[in-house]
XYZ file of C-alpha atoms in Angstrom:
394
model
C 19.387 -45.568 -99.922
C 20.494 -42.747 -97.493
C 22.497 -44.612 -94.167
C 21.609 -43.480 -91.297
C 22.742 -41.562 -88.506
C 19.677 -39.167 -90.729
C 20.395 -35.359 -91.278
C 17.606 -33.381 -93.220
C 16.315 -30.156 -92.853
C 13.786 -28.752 -90.099
C 11.350 -27.299 -92.665
C 10.115 -24.590 -89.957
C 13.365 -23.432 -89.474
C 16.956 -23.896 -91.545
C 18.649 -22.953 -88.152
C 18.354 -25.988 -87.062
C 17.964 -29.646 -88.229
C 16.109 -32.626 -87.756
C 18.723 -35.635 -86.887
C 17.334 -39.436 -86.624
C 19.840 -42.617 -84.930
C 18.473 -46.235 -86.038
C 19.646 -49.018 -84.239
C 19.574 -51.932 -86.343
C 17.146 -55.672 -85.546
C 20.000 -57.803 -83.156
C 20.369 -59.847 -80.763
C 21.396 -58.612 -77.677
C 22.707 -61.121 -75.610
C 21.640 -64.253 -77.041
C 17.753 -62.462 -77.268
C 16.229 -58.955 -78.914
C 16.309 -56.037 -77.172
C 13.068 -54.896 -75.216
C 14.522 -51.187 -76.085
C 17.111 -49.145 -76.673
C 17.559 -45.900 -74.940
C 20.003 -43.077 -76.701
C 22.388 -41.020 -75.035
C 22.883 -38.186 -76.334
C 25.914 -36.588 -74.246
C 24.421 -33.922 -71.399
C 20.996 -33.979 -73.693
C 19.834 -37.372 -71.828
C 22.260 -36.103 -68.656
C 19.637 -33.432 -68.533
C 16.574 -35.472 -68.656
C 17.943 -38.282 -66.195
C 19.025 -35.424 -63.227
C 14.906 -34.687 -64.203
C 14.179 -38.149 -63.105
C 12.763 -39.473 -66.658
C 14.469 -41.076 -69.600
C 11.500 -41.501 -71.764
C 12.040 -38.378 -74.230
C 15.204 -41.054 -74.775
C 13.707 -44.600 -75.329
C 13.919 -45.131 -78.917
C 11.043 -46.519 -81.109
C 10.527 -49.888 -82.716
C 9.583 -49.621 -85.703
C 7.533 -51.478 -88.631
C 11.115 -53.395 -89.942
C 11.528 -54.354 -86.372
C 14.440 -51.781 -85.858
C 14.683 -49.152 -83.446
C 14.425 -45.118 -84.410
C 14.911 -41.544 -82.630
C 14.939 -38.050 -83.941
C 16.353 -35.243 -82.143
C 15.729 -31.400 -83.522
C 19.037 -29.745 -83.252
C 20.413 -26.807 -83.983
C 23.128 -27.270 -86.949
C 25.736 -26.019 -84.872
C 25.730 -28.646 -82.290
C 27.924 -31.034 -81.602
C 28.296 -34.222 -79.442
C 29.143 -37.376 -78.327
C 26.469 -40.185 -78.580
C 26.217 -43.444 -77.902
C 22.835 -46.517 -77.870
C 22.129 -48.446 -75.049
C 20.050 -51.772 -76.158
C 18.112 -53.155 -72.694
C 16.020 -56.111 -71.536
C 13.800 -55.865 -69.285
C 12.441 -52.674 -67.979
C 13.771 -49.253 -68.955
C 17.259 -48.115 -67.212
C 16.200 -46.083 -63.406
C 17.551 -42.525 -63.448
C 19.430 -43.725 -59.966
C 23.250 -42.980 -59.682
C 24.058 -46.979 -59.835
C 21.075 -47.544 -62.636
C 23.227 -44.691 -64.766
C 26.737 -46.574 -63.796
C 25.338 -49.317 -65.198
C 23.592 -47.391 -68.524
C 27.725 -45.865 -68.869
C 29.281 -49.293 -68.455
C 27.408 -51.191 -71.328
C 26.442 -48.877 -73.700
C 27.579 -48.993 -77.379
C 29.161 -46.606 -79.912
C 26.173 -45.633 -83.113
C 26.870 -49.470 -85.614
C 25.858 -46.276 -88.376
C 27.992 -43.407 -87.081
C 30.293 -41.698 -89.709
C 32.918 -39.701 -87.956
C 36.049 -40.746 -85.812
C 35.019 -42.638 -82.564
C 35.548 -40.692 -79.533
C 37.742 -43.608 -76.876
C 37.292 -43.921 -73.929
C 38.947 -44.891 -70.320
C 38.511 -47.507 -67.852
C 37.638 -50.032 -70.470
C 34.240 -47.844 -71.265
C 32.612 -48.308 -75.291
C 34.056 -44.956 -77.547
C 31.457 -42.658 -78.265
C 29.919 -41.580 -81.513
C 30.436 -38.523 -82.631
C 27.505 -36.300 -84.694
C 28.822 -32.930 -85.948
C 26.082 -31.137 -87.427
C 27.089 -29.303 -90.928
C 28.385 -25.579 -88.412
C 29.319 -26.754 -85.176
C 33.152 -25.103 -85.385
C 35.505 -26.455 -87.584
C 38.033 -28.900 -85.916
C 41.136 -28.591 -87.683
C 44.122 -30.172 -85.132
C 42.403 -33.077 -83.699
C 43.372 -35.587 -86.043
C 46.530 -36.912 -86.891
C 48.226 -36.097 -89.764
C 50.106 -37.925 -91.941
C 53.850 -36.121 -92.954
C 53.383 -33.858 -89.784
C 56.854 -33.765 -87.480
C 56.478 -35.800 -84.559
C 56.836 -35.391 -81.082
C 57.721 -37.591 -78.341
C 56.087 -38.299 -74.772
C 58.178 -39.337 -72.094
C 56.543 -39.967 -68.454
C 58.382 -38.987 -65.434
C 57.124 -38.502 -61.661
C 57.221 -35.347 -60.479
C 56.890 -34.474 -56.665
C 55.022 -38.099 -56.920
C 53.078 -36.909 -58.893
C 52.788 -39.251 -62.939
C 53.046 -36.680 -65.192
C 53.701 -37.530 -69.093
C 55.824 -35.192 -70.968
C 55.078 -34.435 -74.671
C 58.397 -32.644 -76.601
C 57.585 -30.553 -79.686
C 59.265 -32.268 -82.942
C 63.241 -31.102 -82.955
C 63.084 -30.414 -79.228
C 67.027 -30.336 -77.659
C 68.278 -28.245 -80.571
C 71.181 -25.957 -80.464
C 68.904 -22.788 -81.269
C 65.357 -24.395 -79.330
C 64.325 -22.850 -76.402
C 63.264 -21.743 -74.005
C 60.046 -23.530 -74.911
C 56.817 -21.856 -74.313
C 54.879 -24.081 -71.573
C 51.300 -25.379 -71.456
C 49.923 -27.010 -68.785
C 47.280 -30.064 -68.792
C 45.305 -31.205 -65.955
C 43.217 -34.481 -66.435
C 46.741 -35.700 -68.241
C 45.920 -39.300 -68.757
C 42.996 -38.813 -70.373
C 44.027 -36.130 -73.157
C 47.499 -38.222 -73.445
C 46.688 -42.040 -72.814
C 43.149 -42.060 -75.081
C 43.028 -38.957 -76.413
C 45.728 -38.601 -77.881
C 46.497 -34.748 -77.560
C 50.660 -35.460 -78.841
C 48.912 -35.663 -82.825
C 46.620 -32.113 -82.015
C 49.645 -30.751 -80.239
C 51.809 -31.786 -83.500
C 49.711 -30.118 -85.488
C 49.431 -27.308 -84.098
C 52.947 -26.795 -84.058
C 53.307 -27.752 -87.804
C 51.035 -24.897 -89.397
C 52.505 -22.320 -86.939
C 49.225 -21.776 -84.731
C 51.675 -22.436 -81.767
C 55.680 -21.721 -81.560
C 57.309 -25.495 -79.526
C 55.685 -26.118 -77.132
C 56.254 -28.599 -74.197
C 53.532 -29.453 -72.853
C 53.121 -30.723 -69.277
C 50.453 -33.759 -68.662
C 49.168 -33.681 -65.220
C 47.525 -37.046 -63.864
C 44.583 -35.608 -61.643
C 42.123 -38.282 -61.840
C 42.512 -40.735 -59.410
C 39.972 -40.390 -55.595
C 42.429 -36.894 -55.477
C 40.641 -35.251 -57.772
C 37.956 -33.638 -55.634
C 40.202 -32.082 -53.176
C 43.883 -31.420 -55.901
C 40.956 -28.865 -58.338
C 39.649 -26.775 -55.885
C 40.814 -23.866 -55.789
C 43.861 -25.698 -53.122
C 46.558 -23.372 -52.840
C 48.780 -25.801 -52.305
C 48.288 -28.158 -55.687
C 48.405 -25.091 -57.275
C 51.509 -24.019 -55.360
C 53.075 -27.436 -56.465
C 52.646 -27.002 -60.291
C 53.782 -23.480 -60.192
C 57.241 -23.948 -57.934
C 57.896 -27.672 -58.213
C 56.541 -28.314 -61.914
C 57.659 -25.225 -63.689
C 60.681 -25.123 -62.352
C 61.933 -28.417 -62.725
C 60.068 -28.089 -66.378
C 62.867 -25.340 -66.883
C 65.600 -27.022 -65.651
C 65.128 -30.780 -67.535
C 63.457 -29.671 -70.704
C 64.171 -25.715 -70.886
C 60.480 -25.007 -70.532
C 60.392 -21.205 -70.379
C 59.733 -18.782 -66.759
C 58.014 -16.366 -68.109
C 54.271 -16.500 -67.213
C 53.063 -14.868 -70.432
C 54.497 -17.783 -72.360
C 52.603 -20.435 -70.122
C 49.204 -21.717 -70.188
C 47.875 -23.521 -67.250
C 43.890 -25.116 -69.340
C 41.288 -27.978 -67.824
C 37.646 -28.949 -68.432
C 35.255 -28.768 -65.511
C 36.572 -28.678 -62.086
C 40.206 -28.862 -64.134
C 38.435 -25.388 -65.550
C 37.978 -23.860 -61.787
C 41.779 -24.761 -60.935
C 43.284 -22.783 -64.146
C 41.765 -20.620 -63.669
C 42.387 -20.361 -60.020
C 46.044 -20.654 -61.196
C 46.373 -17.758 -62.764
C 44.392 -15.680 -59.934
C 46.753 -17.420 -57.249
C 49.418 -17.891 -59.298
C 50.113 -14.625 -61.781
C 54.226 -15.107 -61.365
C 54.200 -18.594 -62.857
C 50.588 -18.543 -65.594
C 50.056 -15.635 -67.492
C 47.261 -17.999 -69.172
C 44.255 -19.625 -68.086
C 42.408 -22.022 -70.350
C 39.874 -22.913 -69.140
C 36.945 -25.008 -71.150
C 33.175 -25.756 -69.254
C 34.913 -24.788 -65.556
C 33.322 -25.330 -62.582
C 32.618 -22.076 -61.190
C 29.666 -22.661 -58.974
C 32.420 -23.855 -56.778
C 31.462 -23.959 -53.688
C 27.705 -25.258 -52.632
C 26.764 -23.004 -50.409
C 26.290 -25.816 -47.970
C 29.714 -26.996 -47.737
C 31.907 -23.426 -47.193
C 30.280 -20.707 -45.615
C 31.286 -17.807 -48.148
C 28.833 -18.846 -50.331
C 29.140 -20.496 -53.930
C 31.120 -18.781 -57.434
C 33.622 -17.851 -54.812
C 36.356 -18.027 -57.683
C 34.375 -15.118 -59.296
C 33.708 -13.679 -56.037
C 37.094 -12.873 -55.388
C 38.168 -11.886 -59.338
C 35.575 -8.614 -58.506
C 37.055 -8.348 -55.515
C 40.248 -8.017 -55.035
C 43.097 -6.487 -57.740
C 43.706 -7.035 -61.101
C 45.907 -10.376 -61.857
C 48.441 -10.290 -64.874
C 46.992 -12.295 -66.379
C 44.442 -13.226 -69.894
C 42.502 -16.365 -69.841
C 40.341 -18.096 -72.910
C 36.836 -19.292 -71.483
C 34.508 -22.211 -73.456
C 31.325 -23.647 -71.687
C 28.424 -25.061 -73.607
C 24.975 -23.873 -74.300
C 23.261 -27.253 -73.213
C 25.568 -27.013 -69.510
C 22.237 -26.297 -67.768
C 24.664 -26.682 -64.568
C 27.635 -23.766 -66.130
C 26.494 -21.607 -68.455
C 24.790 -18.974 -65.797
C 28.111 -19.006 -63.458
C 30.022 -19.295 -67.062
C 28.876 -15.651 -68.504
C 28.673 -14.089 -64.075
C 32.211 -15.077 -64.089
C 32.893 -13.387 -68.253
C 31.790 -9.907 -66.744
C 33.332 -10.086 -63.935
C 36.940 -10.085 -66.323
C 35.567 -8.313 -68.451
C 34.556 -5.640 -65.983
C 37.962 -5.528 -64.149
C 39.418 -5.016 -67.827
C 40.910 -8.736 -67.965
C 42.353 -9.719 -71.357
C 39.406 -12.261 -72.618
C 38.260 -14.667 -75.147
C 35.686 -15.698 -74.510
C 33.297 -18.206 -76.333
C 29.730 -20.505 -75.815
C 29.490 -23.564 -78.259
C 25.969 -25.678 -78.876
C 27.804 -28.732 -77.391
C 27.554 -30.092 -73.696
C 30.270 -31.169 -71.099
C 32.038 -33.450 -73.850
C 35.356 -34.092 -75.429
C 33.729 -34.104 -78.352
C 33.884 -30.483 -78.061
C 36.232 -29.882 -75.586
C 39.021 -31.286 -78.128
C 38.392 -28.836 -80.859
C 38.299 -26.013 -78.363
C 41.597 -26.885 -76.615
C 43.256 -26.336 -80.081
C 41.363 -23.302 -80.170
C 42.331 -22.116 -77.004
C 46.422 -22.422 -77.114
C 46.211 -20.523 -80.549
C 45.057 -18.504 -78.769
C 46.779 -17.746 -75.785
C 50.392 -19.298 -77.493
C 50.202 -17.991 -80.659
C 51.839 -14.749 -81.929
C 49.283 -12.107 -83.367
C 46.868 -14.714 -83.377
C 43.299 -12.973 -83.079
C 41.041 -12.379 -80.201
C 38.293 -14.319 -80.248
C 34.723 -12.355 -79.935
C 33.222 -11.968 -76.721
C 29.856 -12.034 -78.446
C 28.582 -15.657 -77.515
C 25.659 -16.962 -79.683
C 22.559 -17.121 -78.617
C 21.204 -19.644 -76.972
C 19.199 -22.194 -78.900
C 17.363 -23.938 -76.032
C 16.726 -26.984 -75.199
C 17.250 -30.130 -78.482
C 13.517 -31.676 -78.727
C 13.064 -34.794 -79.802
C 10.177 -35.042 -82.226
C 9.903 -39.231 -83.037
């Protein structure tokens, strides 16, 4: 008997799949649940923002279980959770949604390794349909030489430094540099060291010193909003320190700064403000709408307008965004068009997914390989066709 999640061809379109999630009939907090909400990353969020979660409420089946079927394009990837509840279905206010996120659980029937979470929340299940981009570097491999990660504090900032295997040999260095924003997520939760070790072992990147900068604390909105002081701190304090202590290169052409969401905006801003130190920017789902017009006299998409109006910087870019990111897709495409028009070296990709570490962890590896790897083929700037919104069918 086939076990869920069930993935079946769409009889009307071979480019799509019908994906059925199932929640078993089981006690919830000592009693039967009254309903189950499916949280398909970004897809459910979109309807929550619209004030209606009913498209994601699972249906009770004759055997007592709960199920829901989505129609998804065959290259879709998403993390997801299930939220069984008693009483009324959850509301869509921010407090309601935070309560859902605090208690949602992974799918008991999932088949892929789960995506870890932070702040005490449960991990997520991951759904990767057959045509989703390969992620060959994400999982820990046996037999791969291991680097080591050491915690430090630089200019009052927590920075975890991942050193490649064999670091410190007489024939080593200067090492390439990757500055990863939101470093506490990448290091402590997602084990990006495994990805870096795999990339190095395969020769996809040269031995690289990775600086995992903690930016997820209360100061994050200030740090990651085109803040010149923060970028200068990275350029003038962090990078020289890494060069002195760990033999990291001072060559901007061999230095990458990478981030997601507001971190993606900041990575691009670092290359705009300090191309003398950051010659490569890796932006994933960058918040290029910043700032809201109501908060800043110059209006939205400030950084994109700066790239359009000012002298071209000596910087390369790897930019990717999810086709399901309705709040970011248009702005990332605008940045793409501006960078190409100004003659920047740009690799651009659209993946069929959302604002999701399940997608970003593969994209981070691809971006590092493109920007740091010698002779890596350029990524096509052609975007995938927009799939529209996934549909719930049952």
